[in-house]
PDB file of C-alpha atoms in Angstrom:
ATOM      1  CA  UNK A1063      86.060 190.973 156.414  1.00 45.00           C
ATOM      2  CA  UNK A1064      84.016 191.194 153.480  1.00 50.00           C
ATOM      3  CA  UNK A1065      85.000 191.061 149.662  1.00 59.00           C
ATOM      4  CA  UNK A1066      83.598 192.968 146.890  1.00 66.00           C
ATOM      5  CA  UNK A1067      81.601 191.324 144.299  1.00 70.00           C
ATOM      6  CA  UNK A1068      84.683 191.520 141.588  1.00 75.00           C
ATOM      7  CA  UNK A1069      86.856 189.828 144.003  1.00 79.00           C
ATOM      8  CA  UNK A1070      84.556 186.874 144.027  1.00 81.00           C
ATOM      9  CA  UNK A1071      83.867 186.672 140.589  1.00 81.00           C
ATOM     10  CA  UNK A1072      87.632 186.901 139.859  1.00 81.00           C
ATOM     11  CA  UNK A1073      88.530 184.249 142.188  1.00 82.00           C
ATOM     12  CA  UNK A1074      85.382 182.001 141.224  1.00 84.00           C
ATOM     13  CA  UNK A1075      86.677 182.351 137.555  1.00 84.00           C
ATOM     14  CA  UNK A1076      90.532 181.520 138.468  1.00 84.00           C
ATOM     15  CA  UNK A1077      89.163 178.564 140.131  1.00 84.00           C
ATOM     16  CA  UNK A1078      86.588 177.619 136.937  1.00 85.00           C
ATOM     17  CA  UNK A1079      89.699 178.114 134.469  1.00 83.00           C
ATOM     18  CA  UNK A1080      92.527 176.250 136.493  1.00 84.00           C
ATOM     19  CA  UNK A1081      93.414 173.155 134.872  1.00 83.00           C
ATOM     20  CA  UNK A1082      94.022 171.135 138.615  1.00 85.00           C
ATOM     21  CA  UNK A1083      90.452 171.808 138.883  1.00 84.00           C
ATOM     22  CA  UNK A1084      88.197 168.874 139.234  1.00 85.00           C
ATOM     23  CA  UNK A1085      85.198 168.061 137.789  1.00 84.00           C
ATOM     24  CA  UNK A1086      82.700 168.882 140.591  1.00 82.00           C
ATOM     25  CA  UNK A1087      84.280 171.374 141.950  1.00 84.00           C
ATOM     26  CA  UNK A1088      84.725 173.385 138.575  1.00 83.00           C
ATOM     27  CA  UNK A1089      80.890 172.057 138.436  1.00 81.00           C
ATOM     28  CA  UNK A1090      79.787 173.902 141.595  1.00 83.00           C
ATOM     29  CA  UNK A1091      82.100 176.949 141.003  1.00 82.00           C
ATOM     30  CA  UNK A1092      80.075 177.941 138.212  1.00 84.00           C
ATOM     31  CA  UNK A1093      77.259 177.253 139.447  1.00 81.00           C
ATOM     32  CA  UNK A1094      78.466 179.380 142.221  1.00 82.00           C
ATOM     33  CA  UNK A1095      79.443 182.349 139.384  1.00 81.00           C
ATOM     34  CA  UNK A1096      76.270 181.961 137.615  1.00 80.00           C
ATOM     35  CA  UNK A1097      73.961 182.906 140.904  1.00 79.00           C
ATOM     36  CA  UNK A1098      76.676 185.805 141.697  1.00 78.00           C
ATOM     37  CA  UNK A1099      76.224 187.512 138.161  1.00 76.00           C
ATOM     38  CA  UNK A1100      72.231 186.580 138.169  1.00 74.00           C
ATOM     39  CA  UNK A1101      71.730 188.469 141.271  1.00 72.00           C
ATOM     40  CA  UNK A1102      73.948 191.641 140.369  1.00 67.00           C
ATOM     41  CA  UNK A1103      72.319 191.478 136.899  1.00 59.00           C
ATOM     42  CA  UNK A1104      75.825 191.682 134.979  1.00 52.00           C
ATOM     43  CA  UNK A1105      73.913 189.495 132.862  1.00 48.00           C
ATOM     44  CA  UNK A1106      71.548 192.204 131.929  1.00 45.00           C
ATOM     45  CA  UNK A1107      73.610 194.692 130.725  1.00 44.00           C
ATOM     46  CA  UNK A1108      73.740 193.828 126.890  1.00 49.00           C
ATOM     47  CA  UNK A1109      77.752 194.046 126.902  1.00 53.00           C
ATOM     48  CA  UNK A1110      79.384 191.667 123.750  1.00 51.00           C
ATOM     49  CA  UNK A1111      78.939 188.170 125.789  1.00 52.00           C
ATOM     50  CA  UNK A1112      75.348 188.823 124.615  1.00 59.00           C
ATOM     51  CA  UNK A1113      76.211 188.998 121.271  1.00 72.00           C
ATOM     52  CA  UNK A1114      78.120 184.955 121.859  1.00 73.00           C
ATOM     53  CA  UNK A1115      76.979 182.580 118.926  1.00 75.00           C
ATOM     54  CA  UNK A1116      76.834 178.796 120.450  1.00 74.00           C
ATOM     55  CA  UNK A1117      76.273 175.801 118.815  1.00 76.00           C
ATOM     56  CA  UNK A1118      73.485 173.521 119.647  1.00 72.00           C
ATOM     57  CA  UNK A1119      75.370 170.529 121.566  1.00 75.00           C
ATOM     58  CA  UNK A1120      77.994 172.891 122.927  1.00 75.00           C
ATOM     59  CA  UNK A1121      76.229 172.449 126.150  1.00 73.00           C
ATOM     60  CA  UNK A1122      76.869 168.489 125.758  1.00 76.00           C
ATOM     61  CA  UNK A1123      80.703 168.822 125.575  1.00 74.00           C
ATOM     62  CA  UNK A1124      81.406 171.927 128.061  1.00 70.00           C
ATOM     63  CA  UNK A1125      82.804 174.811 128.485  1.00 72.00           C
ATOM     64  CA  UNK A1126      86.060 172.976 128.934  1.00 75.00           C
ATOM     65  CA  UNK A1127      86.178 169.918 126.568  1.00 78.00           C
ATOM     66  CA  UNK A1128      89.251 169.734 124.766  1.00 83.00           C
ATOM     67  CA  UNK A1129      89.174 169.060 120.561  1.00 87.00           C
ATOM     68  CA  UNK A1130      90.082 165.096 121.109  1.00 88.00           C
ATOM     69  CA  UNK A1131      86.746 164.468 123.306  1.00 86.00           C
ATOM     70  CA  UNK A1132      84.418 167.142 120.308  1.00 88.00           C
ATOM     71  CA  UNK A1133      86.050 164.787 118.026  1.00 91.00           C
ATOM     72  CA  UNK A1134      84.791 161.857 119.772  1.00 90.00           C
ATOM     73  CA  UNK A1135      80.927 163.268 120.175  1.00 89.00           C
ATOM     74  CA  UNK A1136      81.307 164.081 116.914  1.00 90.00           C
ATOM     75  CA  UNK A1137      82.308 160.065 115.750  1.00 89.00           C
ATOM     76  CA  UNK A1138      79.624 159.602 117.822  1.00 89.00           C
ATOM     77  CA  UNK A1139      76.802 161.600 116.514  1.00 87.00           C
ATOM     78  CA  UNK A1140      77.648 160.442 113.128  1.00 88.00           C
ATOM     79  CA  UNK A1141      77.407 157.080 113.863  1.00 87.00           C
ATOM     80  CA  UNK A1142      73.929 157.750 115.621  1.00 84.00           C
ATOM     81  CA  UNK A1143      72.760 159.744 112.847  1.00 80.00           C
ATOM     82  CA  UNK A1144      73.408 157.141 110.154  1.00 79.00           C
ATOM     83  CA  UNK A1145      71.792 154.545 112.395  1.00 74.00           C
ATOM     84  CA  UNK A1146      69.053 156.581 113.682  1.00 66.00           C
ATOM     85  CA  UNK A1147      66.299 155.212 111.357  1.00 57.00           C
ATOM     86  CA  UNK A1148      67.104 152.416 109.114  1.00 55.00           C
ATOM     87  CA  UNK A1149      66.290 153.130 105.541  1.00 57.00           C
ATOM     88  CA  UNK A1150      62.946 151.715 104.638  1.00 58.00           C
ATOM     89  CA  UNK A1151      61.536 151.441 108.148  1.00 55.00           C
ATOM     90  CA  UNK A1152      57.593 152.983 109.195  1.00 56.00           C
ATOM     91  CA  UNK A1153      57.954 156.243 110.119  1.00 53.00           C
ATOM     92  CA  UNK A1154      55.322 158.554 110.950  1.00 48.00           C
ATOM     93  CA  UNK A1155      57.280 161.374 108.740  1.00 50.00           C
ATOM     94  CA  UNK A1156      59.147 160.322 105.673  1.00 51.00           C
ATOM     95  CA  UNK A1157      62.697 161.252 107.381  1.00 64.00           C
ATOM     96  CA  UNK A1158      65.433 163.081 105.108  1.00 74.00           C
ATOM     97  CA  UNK A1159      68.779 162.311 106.106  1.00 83.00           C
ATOM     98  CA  UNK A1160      71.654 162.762 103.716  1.00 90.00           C
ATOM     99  CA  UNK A1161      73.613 160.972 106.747  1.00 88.00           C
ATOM    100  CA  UNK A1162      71.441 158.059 106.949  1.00 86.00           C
ATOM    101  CA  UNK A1163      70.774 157.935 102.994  1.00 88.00           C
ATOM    102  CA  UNK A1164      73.942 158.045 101.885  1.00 92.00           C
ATOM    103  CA  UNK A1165      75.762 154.619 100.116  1.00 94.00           C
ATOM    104  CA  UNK A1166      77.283 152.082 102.882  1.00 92.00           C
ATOM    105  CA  UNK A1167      80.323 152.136 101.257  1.00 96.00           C
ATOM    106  CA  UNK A1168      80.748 155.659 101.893  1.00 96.00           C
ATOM    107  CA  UNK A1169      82.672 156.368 105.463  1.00 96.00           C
ATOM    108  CA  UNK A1170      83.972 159.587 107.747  1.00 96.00           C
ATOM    109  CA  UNK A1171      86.835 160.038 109.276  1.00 96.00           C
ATOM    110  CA  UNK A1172      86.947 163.306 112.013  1.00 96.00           C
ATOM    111  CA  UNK A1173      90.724 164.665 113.384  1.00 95.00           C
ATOM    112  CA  UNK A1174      91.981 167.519 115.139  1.00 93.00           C
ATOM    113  CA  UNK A1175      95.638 167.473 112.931  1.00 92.00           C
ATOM    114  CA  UNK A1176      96.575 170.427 114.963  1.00 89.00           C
ATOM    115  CA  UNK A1177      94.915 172.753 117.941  1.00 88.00           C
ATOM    116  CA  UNK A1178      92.021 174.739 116.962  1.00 89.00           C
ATOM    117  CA  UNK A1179      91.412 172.839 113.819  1.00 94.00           C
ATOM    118  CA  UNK A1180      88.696 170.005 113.095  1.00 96.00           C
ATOM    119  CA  UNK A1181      88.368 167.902 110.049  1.00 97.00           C
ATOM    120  CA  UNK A1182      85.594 165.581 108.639  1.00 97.00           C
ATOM    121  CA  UNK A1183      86.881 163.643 105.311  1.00 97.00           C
ATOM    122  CA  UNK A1184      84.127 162.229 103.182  1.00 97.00           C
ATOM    123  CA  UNK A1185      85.615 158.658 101.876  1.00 97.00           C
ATOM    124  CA  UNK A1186      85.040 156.155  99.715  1.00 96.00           C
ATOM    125  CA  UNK A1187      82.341 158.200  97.683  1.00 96.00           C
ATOM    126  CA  UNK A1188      81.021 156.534  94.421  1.00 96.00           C
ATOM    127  CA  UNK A1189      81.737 158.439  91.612  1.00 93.00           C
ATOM    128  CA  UNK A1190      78.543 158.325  89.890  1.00 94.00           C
ATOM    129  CA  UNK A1191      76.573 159.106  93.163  1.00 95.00           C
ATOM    130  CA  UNK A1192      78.706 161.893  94.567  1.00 94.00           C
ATOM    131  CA  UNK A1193      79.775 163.584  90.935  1.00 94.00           C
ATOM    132  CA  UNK A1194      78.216 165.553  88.294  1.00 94.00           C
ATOM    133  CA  UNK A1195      79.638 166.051  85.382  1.00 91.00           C
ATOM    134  CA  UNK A1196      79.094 168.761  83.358  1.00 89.00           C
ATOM    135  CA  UNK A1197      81.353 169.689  79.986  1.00 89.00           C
ATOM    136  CA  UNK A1198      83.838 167.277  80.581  1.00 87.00           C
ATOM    137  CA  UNK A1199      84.529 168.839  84.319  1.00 90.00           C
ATOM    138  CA  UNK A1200      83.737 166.702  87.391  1.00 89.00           C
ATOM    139  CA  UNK A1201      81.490 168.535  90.061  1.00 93.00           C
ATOM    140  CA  UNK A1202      79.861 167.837  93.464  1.00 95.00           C
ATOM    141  CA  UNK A1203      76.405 166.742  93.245  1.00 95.00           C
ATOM    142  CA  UNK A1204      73.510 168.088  95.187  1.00 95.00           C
ATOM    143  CA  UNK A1205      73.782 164.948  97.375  1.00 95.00           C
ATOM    144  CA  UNK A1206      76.883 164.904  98.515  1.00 96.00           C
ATOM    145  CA  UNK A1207      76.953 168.830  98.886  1.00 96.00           C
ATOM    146  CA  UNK A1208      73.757 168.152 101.507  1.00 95.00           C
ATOM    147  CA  UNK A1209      75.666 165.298 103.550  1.00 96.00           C
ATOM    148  CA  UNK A1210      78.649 167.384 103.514  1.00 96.00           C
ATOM    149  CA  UNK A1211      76.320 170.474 104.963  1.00 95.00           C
ATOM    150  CA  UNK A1212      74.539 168.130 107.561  1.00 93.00           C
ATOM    151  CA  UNK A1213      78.280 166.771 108.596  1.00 96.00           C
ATOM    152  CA  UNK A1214      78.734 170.403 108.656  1.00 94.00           C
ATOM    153  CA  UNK A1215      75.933 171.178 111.000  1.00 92.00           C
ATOM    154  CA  UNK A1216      76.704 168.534 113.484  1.00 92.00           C
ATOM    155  CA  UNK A1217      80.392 169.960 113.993  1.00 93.00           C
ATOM    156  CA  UNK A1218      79.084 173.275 114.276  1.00 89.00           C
ATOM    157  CA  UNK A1219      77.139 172.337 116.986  1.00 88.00           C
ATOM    158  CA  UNK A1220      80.016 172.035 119.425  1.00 86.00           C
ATOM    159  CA  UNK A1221      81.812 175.802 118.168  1.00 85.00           C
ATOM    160  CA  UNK A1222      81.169 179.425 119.515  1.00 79.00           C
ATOM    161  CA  UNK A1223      81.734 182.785 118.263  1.00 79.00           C
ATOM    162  CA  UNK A1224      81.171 185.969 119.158  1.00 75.00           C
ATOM    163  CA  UNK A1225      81.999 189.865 119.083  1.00 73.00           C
ATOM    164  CA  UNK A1226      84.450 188.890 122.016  1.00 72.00           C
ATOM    165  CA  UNK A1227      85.520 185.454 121.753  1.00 75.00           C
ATOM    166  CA  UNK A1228      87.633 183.874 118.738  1.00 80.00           C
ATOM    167  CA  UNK A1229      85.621 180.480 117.195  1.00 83.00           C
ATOM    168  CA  UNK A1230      86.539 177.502 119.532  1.00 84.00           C
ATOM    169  CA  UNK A1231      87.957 175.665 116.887  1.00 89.00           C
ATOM    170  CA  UNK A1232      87.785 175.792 112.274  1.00 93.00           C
ATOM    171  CA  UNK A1233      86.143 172.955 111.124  1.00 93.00           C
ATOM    172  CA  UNK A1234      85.718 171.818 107.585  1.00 96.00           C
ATOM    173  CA  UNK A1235      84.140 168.747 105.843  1.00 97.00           C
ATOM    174  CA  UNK A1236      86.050 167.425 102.667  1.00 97.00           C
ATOM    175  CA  UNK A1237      86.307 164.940 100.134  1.00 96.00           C
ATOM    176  CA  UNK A1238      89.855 163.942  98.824  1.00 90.00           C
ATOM    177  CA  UNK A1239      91.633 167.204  98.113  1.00 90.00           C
ATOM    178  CA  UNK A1240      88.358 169.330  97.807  1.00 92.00           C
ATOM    179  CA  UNK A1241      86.881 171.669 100.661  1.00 94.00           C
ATOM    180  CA  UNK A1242      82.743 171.311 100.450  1.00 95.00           C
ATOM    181  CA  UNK A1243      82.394 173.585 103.671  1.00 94.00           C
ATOM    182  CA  UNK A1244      84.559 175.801 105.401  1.00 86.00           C
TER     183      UNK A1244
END
């Protein structure tokens, strides 16, 4: 007896989205669901999944990484990024990396406090390299406002959006008590 095509994909997406699911076989279910919707073309039809935003290393955490293993690639990438190149070394290009550049002393701490929420905190920021001041008021300089956007970038990378998905999770990147990107 044969099933219709919405049958399949409905069952093939129960399977993808149960949490006793493992690993491979969520793998091959998808892979399973992707071939299914290739062939009928649903892809094709310009509907609001088309309109999906996804960061750049979503791909490296999954479709169904939890916020306590983004925070980890996120530790990670940070610490990759500040040891990339050292400072000083031959490069072919002369490298720009607020990450890298930044002072030693200065270190980043990434938490999920609650569920759909992800922090970076800036710490240990020298006042005379991270603060302007300007009229007797203290404000962020131009370097610390780029690490703070790079920091930015690299959590962005594991987030989506769209027309019919909510963001996967609200990140932000502060220092102390101030919010340098929401």
């Amino acid at each position: 007896m044969g099933h219709g095509l919405g049958v399949r994909v409905a069952r093939l997406r129960a399977l993808i989205d149960h949490p006793n699911t493992g690993v491979s076989e969520r793998a091959a279910a998808q892979r399973m669901l992707d071939r299914i919707l290739a062939k009928s073309g649903a892809g094709m039809r310009g509907g609001a999944a088309d309109q999906r935003i996804y960061g750049a290393r979503f791909d490296r955490a999954g479709r169904h990484a939890d916020l306590e293993r983004i925070v980890e690639m996120i530790r990670a990438d940070i610490v990759f990024a500040r040891t990339f190149s050292a400072p000083g070394a031959p490069t072919e290009l002369a490298l720009i990396s607020p990450l890298r550049d930044c002072p030693e002393e200065i270190s980043f701490s990434v938490e999920a406090p609650f569920d759909g929420r992800i922090v970076i905190t800036i710490e240990g920021v020298p006042q005379a390299w991270g603060w302007t001041r300007d009229s007797g008021v203290d404000s962020v300089s131009p370097r610390l406002q780029a690490l703070a956007d790079e920091l930015a970038e690299i959590l962005n990378g594991y987030n989506y959006d769209g027309a019919d998905v909510g963001k996967r999770f609200f990140g932000s990147v502060r220092v102390g008590d101030v919010t340098l990107v929401w």
